[in-house]
Short mmCIF file of C-alpha atoms in Angstrom, two decimals:
data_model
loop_
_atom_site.label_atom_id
_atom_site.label_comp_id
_atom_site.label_asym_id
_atom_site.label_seq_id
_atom_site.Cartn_x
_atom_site.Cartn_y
_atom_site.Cartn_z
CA UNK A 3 73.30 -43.51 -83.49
CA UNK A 4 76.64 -43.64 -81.22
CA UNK A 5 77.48 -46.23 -79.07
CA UNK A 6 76.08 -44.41 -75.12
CA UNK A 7 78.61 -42.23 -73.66
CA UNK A 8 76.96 -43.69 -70.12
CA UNK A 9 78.74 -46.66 -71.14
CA UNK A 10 82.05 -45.25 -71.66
CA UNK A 11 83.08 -44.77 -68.31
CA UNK A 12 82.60 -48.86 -67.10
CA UNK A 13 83.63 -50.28 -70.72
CA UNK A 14 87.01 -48.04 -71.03
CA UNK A 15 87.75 -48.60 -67.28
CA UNK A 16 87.72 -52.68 -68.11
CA UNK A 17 89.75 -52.18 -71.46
CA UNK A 18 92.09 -50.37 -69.10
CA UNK A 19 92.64 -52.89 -67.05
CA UNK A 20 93.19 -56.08 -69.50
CA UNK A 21 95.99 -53.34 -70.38
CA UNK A 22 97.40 -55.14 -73.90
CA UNK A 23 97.63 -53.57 -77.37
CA UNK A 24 93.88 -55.50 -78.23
CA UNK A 25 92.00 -53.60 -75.37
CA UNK A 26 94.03 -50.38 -76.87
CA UNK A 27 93.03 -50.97 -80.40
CA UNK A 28 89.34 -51.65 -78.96
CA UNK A 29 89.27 -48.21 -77.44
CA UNK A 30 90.33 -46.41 -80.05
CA UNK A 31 87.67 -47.40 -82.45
CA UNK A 32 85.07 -47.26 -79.55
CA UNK A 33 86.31 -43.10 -79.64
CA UNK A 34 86.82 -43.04 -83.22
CA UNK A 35 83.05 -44.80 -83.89
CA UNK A 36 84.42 -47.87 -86.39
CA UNK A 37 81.88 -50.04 -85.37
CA UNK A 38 82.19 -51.85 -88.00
CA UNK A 39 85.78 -52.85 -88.03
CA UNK A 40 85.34 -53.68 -83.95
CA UNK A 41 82.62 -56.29 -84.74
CA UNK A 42 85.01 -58.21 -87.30
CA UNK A 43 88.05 -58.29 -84.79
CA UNK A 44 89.13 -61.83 -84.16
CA UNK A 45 91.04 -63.49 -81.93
CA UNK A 46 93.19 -66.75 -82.94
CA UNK A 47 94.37 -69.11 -79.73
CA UNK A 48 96.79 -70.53 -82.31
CA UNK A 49 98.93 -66.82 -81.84
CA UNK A 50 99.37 -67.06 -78.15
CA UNK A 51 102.48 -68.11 -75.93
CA UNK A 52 100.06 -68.50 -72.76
CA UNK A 53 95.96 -68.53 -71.75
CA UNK A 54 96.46 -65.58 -69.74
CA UNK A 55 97.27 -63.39 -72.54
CA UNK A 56 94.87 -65.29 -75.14
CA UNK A 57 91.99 -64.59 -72.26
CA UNK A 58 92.64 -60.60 -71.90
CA UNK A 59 92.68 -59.93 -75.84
CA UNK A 60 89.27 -62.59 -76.16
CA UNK A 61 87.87 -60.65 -73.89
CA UNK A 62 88.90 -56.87 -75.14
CA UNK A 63 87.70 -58.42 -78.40
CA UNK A 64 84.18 -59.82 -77.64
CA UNK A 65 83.29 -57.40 -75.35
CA UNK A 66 80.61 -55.40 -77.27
CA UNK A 67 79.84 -58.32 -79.78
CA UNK A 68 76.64 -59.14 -78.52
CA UNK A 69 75.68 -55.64 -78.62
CA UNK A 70 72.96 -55.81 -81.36
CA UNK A 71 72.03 -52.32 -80.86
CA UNK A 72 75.96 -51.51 -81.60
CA UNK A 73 75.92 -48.55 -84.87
CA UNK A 74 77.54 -51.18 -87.22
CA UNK A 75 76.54 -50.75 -90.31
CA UNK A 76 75.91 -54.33 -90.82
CA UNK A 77 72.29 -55.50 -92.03
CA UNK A 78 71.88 -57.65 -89.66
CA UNK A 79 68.49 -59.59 -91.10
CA UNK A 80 70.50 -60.08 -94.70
CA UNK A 81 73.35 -61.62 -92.91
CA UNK A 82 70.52 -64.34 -91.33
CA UNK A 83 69.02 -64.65 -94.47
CA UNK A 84 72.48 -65.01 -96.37
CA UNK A 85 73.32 -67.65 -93.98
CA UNK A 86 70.24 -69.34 -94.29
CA UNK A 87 71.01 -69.93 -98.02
CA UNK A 88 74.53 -70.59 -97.20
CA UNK A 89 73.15 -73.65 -94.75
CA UNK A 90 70.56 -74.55 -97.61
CA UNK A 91 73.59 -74.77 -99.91
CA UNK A 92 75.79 -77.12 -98.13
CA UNK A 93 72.67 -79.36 -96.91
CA UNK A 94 71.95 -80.06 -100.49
CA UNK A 95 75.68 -80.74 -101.16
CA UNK A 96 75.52 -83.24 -98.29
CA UNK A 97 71.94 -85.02 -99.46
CA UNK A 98 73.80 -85.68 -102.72
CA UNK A 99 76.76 -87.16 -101.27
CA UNK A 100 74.78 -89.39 -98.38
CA UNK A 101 72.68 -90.47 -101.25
CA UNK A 102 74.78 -93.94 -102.01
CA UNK A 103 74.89 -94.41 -98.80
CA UNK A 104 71.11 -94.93 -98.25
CA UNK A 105 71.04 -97.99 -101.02
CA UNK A 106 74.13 -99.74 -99.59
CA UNK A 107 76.11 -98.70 -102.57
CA UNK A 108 77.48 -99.28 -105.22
CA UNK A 109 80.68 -98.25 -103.75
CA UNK A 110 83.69 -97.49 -105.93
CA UNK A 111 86.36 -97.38 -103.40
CA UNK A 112 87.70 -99.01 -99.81
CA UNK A 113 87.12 -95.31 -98.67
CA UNK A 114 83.13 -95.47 -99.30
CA UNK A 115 83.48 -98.70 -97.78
CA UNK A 116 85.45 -97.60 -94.70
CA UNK A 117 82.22 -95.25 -94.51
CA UNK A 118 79.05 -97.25 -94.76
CA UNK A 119 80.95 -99.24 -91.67
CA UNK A 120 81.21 -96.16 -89.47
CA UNK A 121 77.90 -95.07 -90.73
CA UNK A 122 76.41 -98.54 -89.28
CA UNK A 123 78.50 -98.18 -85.91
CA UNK A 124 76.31 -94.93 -85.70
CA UNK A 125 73.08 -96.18 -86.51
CA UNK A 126 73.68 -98.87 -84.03
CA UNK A 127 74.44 -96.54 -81.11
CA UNK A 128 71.44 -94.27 -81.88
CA UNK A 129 68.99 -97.30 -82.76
CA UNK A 130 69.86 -98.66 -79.10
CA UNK A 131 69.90 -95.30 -76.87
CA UNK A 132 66.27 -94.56 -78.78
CA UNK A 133 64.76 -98.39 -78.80
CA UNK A 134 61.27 -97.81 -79.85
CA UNK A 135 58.84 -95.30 -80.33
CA UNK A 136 56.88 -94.10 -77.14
CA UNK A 137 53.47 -95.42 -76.95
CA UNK A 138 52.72 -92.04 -75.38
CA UNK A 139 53.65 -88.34 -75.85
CA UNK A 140 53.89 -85.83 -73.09
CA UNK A 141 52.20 -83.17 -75.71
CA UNK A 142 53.26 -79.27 -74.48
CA UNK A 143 52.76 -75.89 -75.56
CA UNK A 144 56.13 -73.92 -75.84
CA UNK A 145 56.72 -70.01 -74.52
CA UNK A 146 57.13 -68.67 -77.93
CA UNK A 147 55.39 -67.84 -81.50
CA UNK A 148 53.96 -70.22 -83.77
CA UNK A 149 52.75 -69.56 -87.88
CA UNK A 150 49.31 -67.67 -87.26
CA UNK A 151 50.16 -66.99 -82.93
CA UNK A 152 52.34 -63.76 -83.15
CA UNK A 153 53.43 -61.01 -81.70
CA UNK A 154 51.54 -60.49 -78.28
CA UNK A 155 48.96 -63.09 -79.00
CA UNK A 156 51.63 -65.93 -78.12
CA UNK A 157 49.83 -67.17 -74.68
CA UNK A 158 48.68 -70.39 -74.35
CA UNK A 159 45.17 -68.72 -73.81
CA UNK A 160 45.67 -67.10 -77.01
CA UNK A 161 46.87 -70.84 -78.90
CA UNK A 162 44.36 -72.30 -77.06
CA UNK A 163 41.77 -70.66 -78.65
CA UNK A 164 42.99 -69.49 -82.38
CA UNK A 165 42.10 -71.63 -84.89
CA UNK A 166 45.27 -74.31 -85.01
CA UNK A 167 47.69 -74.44 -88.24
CA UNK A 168 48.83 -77.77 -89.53
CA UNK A 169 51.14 -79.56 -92.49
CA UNK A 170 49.39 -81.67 -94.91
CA UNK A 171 51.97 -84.66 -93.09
CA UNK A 172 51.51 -83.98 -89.61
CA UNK A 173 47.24 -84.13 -90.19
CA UNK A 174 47.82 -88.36 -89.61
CA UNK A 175 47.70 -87.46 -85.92
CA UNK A 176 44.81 -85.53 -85.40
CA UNK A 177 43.37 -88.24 -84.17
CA UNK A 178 45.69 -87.87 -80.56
CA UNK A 179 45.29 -84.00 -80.76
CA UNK A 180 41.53 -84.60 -80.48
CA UNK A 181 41.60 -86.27 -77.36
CA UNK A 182 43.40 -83.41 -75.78
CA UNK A 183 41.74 -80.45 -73.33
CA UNK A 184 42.62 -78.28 -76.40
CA UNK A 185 40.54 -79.86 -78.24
CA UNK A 186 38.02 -80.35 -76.08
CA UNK A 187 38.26 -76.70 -74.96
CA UNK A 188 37.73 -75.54 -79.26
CA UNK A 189 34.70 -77.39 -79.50
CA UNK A 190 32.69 -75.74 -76.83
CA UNK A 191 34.08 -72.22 -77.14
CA UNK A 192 35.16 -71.93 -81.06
CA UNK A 193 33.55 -75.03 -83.15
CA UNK A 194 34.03 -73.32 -86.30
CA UNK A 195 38.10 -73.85 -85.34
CA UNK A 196 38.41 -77.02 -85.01
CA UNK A 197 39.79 -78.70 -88.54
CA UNK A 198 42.91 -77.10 -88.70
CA UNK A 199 44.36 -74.42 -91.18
CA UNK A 200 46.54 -77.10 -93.25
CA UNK A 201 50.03 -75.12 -94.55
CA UNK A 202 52.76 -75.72 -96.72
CA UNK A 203 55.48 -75.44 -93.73
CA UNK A 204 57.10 -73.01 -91.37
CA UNK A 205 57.85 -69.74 -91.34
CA UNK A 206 61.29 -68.21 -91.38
CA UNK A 207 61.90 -65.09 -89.45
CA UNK A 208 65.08 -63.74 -87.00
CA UNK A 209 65.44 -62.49 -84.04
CA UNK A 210 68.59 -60.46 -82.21
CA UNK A 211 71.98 -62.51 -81.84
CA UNK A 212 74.77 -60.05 -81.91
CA UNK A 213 76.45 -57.14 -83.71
CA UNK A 214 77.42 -59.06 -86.81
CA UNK A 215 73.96 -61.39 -87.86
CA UNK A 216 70.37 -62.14 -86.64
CA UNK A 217 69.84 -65.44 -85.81
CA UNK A 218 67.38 -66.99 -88.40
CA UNK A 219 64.33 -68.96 -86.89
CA UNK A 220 61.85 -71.20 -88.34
CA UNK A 221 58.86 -70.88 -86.74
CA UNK A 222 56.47 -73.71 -86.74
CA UNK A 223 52.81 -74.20 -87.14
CA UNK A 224 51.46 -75.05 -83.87
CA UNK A 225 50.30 -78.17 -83.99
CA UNK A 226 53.33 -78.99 -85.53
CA UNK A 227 55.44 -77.71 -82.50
CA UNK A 228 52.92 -78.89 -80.04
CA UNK A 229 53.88 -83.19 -80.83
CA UNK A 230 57.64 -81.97 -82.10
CA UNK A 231 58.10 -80.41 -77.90
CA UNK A 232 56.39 -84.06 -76.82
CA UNK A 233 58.91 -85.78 -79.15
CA UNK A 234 61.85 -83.64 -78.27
CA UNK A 235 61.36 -84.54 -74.55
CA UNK A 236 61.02 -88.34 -75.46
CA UNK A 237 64.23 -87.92 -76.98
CA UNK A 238 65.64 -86.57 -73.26
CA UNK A 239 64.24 -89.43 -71.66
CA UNK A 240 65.99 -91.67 -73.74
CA UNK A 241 69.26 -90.26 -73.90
CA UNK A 242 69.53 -89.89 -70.11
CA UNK A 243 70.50 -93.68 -70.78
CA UNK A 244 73.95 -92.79 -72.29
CA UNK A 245 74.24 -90.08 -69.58
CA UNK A 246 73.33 -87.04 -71.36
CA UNK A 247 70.55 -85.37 -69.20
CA UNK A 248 69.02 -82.35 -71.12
CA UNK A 249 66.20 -81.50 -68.44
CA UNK A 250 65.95 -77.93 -67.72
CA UNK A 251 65.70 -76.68 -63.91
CA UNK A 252 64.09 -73.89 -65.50
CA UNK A 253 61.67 -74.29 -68.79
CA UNK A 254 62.24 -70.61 -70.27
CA UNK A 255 66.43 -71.34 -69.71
CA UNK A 256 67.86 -73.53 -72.26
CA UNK A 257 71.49 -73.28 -70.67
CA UNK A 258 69.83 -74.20 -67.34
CA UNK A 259 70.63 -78.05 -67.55
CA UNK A 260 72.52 -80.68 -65.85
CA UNK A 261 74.56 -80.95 -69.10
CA UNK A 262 75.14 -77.11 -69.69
CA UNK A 263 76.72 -77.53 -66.08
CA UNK A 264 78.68 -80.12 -66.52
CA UNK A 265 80.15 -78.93 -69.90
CA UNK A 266 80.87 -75.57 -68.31
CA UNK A 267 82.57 -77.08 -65.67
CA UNK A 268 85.03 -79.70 -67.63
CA UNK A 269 85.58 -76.78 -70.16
CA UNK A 270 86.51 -74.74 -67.09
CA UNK A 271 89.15 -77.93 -65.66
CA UNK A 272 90.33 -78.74 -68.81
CA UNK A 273 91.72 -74.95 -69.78
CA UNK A 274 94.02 -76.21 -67.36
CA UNK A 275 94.31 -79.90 -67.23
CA UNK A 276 94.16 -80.42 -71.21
CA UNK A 277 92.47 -83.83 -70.96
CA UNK A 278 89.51 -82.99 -72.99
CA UNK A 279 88.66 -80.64 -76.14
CA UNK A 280 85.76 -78.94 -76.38
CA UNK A 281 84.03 -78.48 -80.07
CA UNK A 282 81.57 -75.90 -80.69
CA UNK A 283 80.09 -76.24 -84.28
CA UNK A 284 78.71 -73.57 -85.81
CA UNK A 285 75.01 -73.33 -87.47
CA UNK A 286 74.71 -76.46 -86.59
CA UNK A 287 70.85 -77.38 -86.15
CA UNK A 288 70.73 -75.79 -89.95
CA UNK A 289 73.54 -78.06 -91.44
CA UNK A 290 71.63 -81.41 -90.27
CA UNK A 291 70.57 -82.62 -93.57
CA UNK A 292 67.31 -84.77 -94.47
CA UNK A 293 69.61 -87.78 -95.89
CA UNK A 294 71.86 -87.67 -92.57
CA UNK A 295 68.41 -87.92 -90.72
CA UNK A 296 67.12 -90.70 -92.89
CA UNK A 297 70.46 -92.59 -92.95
CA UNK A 298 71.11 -92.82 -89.02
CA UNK A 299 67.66 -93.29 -87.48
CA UNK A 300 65.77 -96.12 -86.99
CA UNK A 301 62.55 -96.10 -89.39
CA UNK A 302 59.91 -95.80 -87.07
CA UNK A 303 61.63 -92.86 -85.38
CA UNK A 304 62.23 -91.27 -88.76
CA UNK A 305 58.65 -91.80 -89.64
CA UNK A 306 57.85 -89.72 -86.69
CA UNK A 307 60.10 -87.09 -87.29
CA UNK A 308 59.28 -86.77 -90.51
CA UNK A 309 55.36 -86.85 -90.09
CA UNK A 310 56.13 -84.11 -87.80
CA UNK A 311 58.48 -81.73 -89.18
CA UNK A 312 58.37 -78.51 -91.91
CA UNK A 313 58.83 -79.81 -95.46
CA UNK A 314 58.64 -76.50 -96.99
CA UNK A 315 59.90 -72.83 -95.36
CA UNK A 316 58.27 -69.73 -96.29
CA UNK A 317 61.20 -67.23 -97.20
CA UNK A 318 61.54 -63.49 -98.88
CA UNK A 319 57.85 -64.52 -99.75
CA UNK A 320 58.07 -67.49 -100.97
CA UNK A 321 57.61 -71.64 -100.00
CA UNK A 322 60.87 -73.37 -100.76
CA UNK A 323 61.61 -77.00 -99.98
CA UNK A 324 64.26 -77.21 -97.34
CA UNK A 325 67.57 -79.46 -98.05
CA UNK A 326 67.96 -79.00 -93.73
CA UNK A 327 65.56 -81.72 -91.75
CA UNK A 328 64.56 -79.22 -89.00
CA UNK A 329 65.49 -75.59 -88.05
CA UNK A 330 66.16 -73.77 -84.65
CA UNK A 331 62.26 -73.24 -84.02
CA UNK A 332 61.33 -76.87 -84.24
CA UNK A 333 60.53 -78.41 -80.99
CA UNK A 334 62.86 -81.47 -81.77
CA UNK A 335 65.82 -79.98 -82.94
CA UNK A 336 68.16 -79.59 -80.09
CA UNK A 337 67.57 -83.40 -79.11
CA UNK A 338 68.08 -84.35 -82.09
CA UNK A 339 71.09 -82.75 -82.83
CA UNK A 340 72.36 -83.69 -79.32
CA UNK A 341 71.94 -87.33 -80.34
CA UNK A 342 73.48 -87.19 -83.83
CA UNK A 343 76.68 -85.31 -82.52
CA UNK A 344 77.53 -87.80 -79.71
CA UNK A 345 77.00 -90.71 -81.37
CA UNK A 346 79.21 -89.43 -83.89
CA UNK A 347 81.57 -88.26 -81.66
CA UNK A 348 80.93 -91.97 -79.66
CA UNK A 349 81.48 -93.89 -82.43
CA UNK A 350 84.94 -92.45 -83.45
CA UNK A 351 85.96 -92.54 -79.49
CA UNK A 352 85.38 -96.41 -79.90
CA UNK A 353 87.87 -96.29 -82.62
CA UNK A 354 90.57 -94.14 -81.79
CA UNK A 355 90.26 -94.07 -77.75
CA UNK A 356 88.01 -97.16 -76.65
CA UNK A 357 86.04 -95.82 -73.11
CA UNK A 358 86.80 -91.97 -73.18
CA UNK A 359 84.59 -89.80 -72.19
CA UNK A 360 82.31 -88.21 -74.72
CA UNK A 361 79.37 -85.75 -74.55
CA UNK A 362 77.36 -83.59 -76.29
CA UNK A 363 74.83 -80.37 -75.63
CA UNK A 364 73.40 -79.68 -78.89
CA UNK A 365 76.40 -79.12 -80.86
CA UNK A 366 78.73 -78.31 -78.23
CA UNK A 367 80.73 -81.38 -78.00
CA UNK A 368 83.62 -82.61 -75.50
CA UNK A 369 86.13 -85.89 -76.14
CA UNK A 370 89.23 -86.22 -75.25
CA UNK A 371 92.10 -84.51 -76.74
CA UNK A 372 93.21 -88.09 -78.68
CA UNK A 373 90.28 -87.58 -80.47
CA UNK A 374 89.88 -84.43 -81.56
CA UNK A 375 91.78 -84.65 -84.89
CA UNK A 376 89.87 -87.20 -85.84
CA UNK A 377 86.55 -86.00 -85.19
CA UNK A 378 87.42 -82.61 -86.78
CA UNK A 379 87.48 -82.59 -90.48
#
């Protein structure tokens, strides 16, 4: 398979006129079919005199990245599953060092000490933008797949009336599910599927991302995901108190936001102002480890989270238990990550630049520039 010659024409017309050795070097293996070497091109902001130039060769470089169809080479589902184990990896790593930190010690040094402090300074910004659990949660259906709903059978018609899958954890609220119109709706249609299918844990999968990977997915069982979307939107509520607003103008759009504007905006001023930096982690939602979790939030909220998420992920045919708390696919993640990264980010601004500005979308973060070392390891 070569990349379309329809495309030629429009691609090699907009290399042409960016007009720098990068968009030259781009065309040539577009002719010459190295796919594979175009998709590992990088561009390094650190090399460049002025933004101008730095913008032509980013974008002769990432033009065709998110071409997943692009002839590469590249497995694309090993690369998700590779990273999956890489993000396994370094969660464990990170469980074993938080561990101390979850009995208050011993520590052996002022730096574990100069730790547990900022630690608390977290846990007291999240424990006060969360306050208590809700007595009540907005329970949803989401637009995508759950464990046993696949493929074209991922209406809500279609969860509505397969027989529901459940973790042996999350079963301690059945109770709430059963005064739903789900419910309700099971028992006079389908009464032989009412008690849930009880599973290990969620099932990991991929879908597209770019030329390079697939993104890896965990997806959940679905009445799992149907409290984690209720919880994820308590989270919202609550951090709209710290000025973060995460509602979506439209539901199937996760870039749709108040926040996604306003962080494309002051990324947009501050190209050419310089008063903020903007951090974009990467595989974030899979580097959030369980001990991280359990250190920073408050113990009812854990409890809920943790009644509610995937212990186990089923993997290359196999249950494993994950060292991650939740995965892209969970209906929580995204708040939570959103909340972990800015108080982070929040509590080192109180340090090293008392009343800048700080925000977070998930794990794209923005402080100001006095910051930035410090928040960057």
């Amino acid at each position: 398979m070569s990349f379309p010659v329809c495309l030629w024409k429009p691609v090699f017309k907009l290399l042409e006129d960016l007009n720098t050795p990068r968009s030259l070097t781009v065309m040539l293996l577009i002719k010459h079919e190295e796919y594979g070497q175009l998709v590992n091109l990088t561009t390094d902001p650190a090399l460049y005199l002025d933004a101008s130039s730095y913008f032509k060769d980013a974008q002769a470089t990432d033009l065709l990245r998110k071409c997943a169809s692009l002839p590469t080479g590249i497995d694309t589902k090993a690369a998700a599953v590779k990273n999956f184990w890489t993000a396994e990896k370094q969660c464990a790593e990170t469980n074993l060092r938080l561990s101390p930190f979850l009995h208050n010690g011993p520590f052996e040094d002022q730096k574990e000490i100069f730790i547990a402090d900022f630690i608390d300074e977290v846990k007291t910004k999240i424990r006060k933008t969360l306050g208590s659990i809700p007595s009540d949660i907005a329970v949803r259906f989401g637009p995508g797949a759950t464990f046993n709903d696949r493929g074209r059978f991922t209406t809500i018609p279609d969860k509505m009336s397969s027989r529901p899958t459940i973790t042996r954890g999350a079963r301690s609220l059945l109770s709430f599910w059963e005064e739903t119109a789900w419910f309700r709706g099971l028992c006079v249609e389908h009464a032989n599927l009412t008690d849930p299918d009880t599973i290990r844990g969620n099932r990991f999968t991929t879908v597209p991302k770019d030329a390079t990977k697939d993104r890896g997915i965990c997806v959940e069982p679905s009445l799992n995901i149907f409290f984690q979307l209720g919880v994820g939107d308590a989270i919202r509520r609550r951090l709209e108190s710290v000025g973060i607003r995460l509602k979506r103008k439209d539901e199937n759009d996760p870039l749709s936001s108040l926040q996604a504007e306003l962080h494309r905006e002051i990324a947009r001023a501050s190209s050419a102002d310089e008063l903020y930096s903007t951090i974009d982690l990467s595989n974030a939602s899979d580097t959030i480890s369980r001990n991280l979790v359990k250190l920073l939030l408050p113990d009812d909220w854990y409890c809920l989270l943790e009644t509610l998420r995937s212990p186990l992920t089923l993997i290359e045919g196999k249950y494993i238990r994950v060292e991650k708390f939740s995965s892209m696919g969970n209906g929580f993640t995204f708040e939570l990550e959103t909340l972990i990264f800015w108080a982070i980010a929040s509590a080192v601004a109180d340090r090293y630049d008392p009343g800048s500005f700080v925000s977070s979308f998930g794990d794209d973060i923005i402080v100001s520039k006095k910051i930035a070392p410090a928040l960057i390891p």
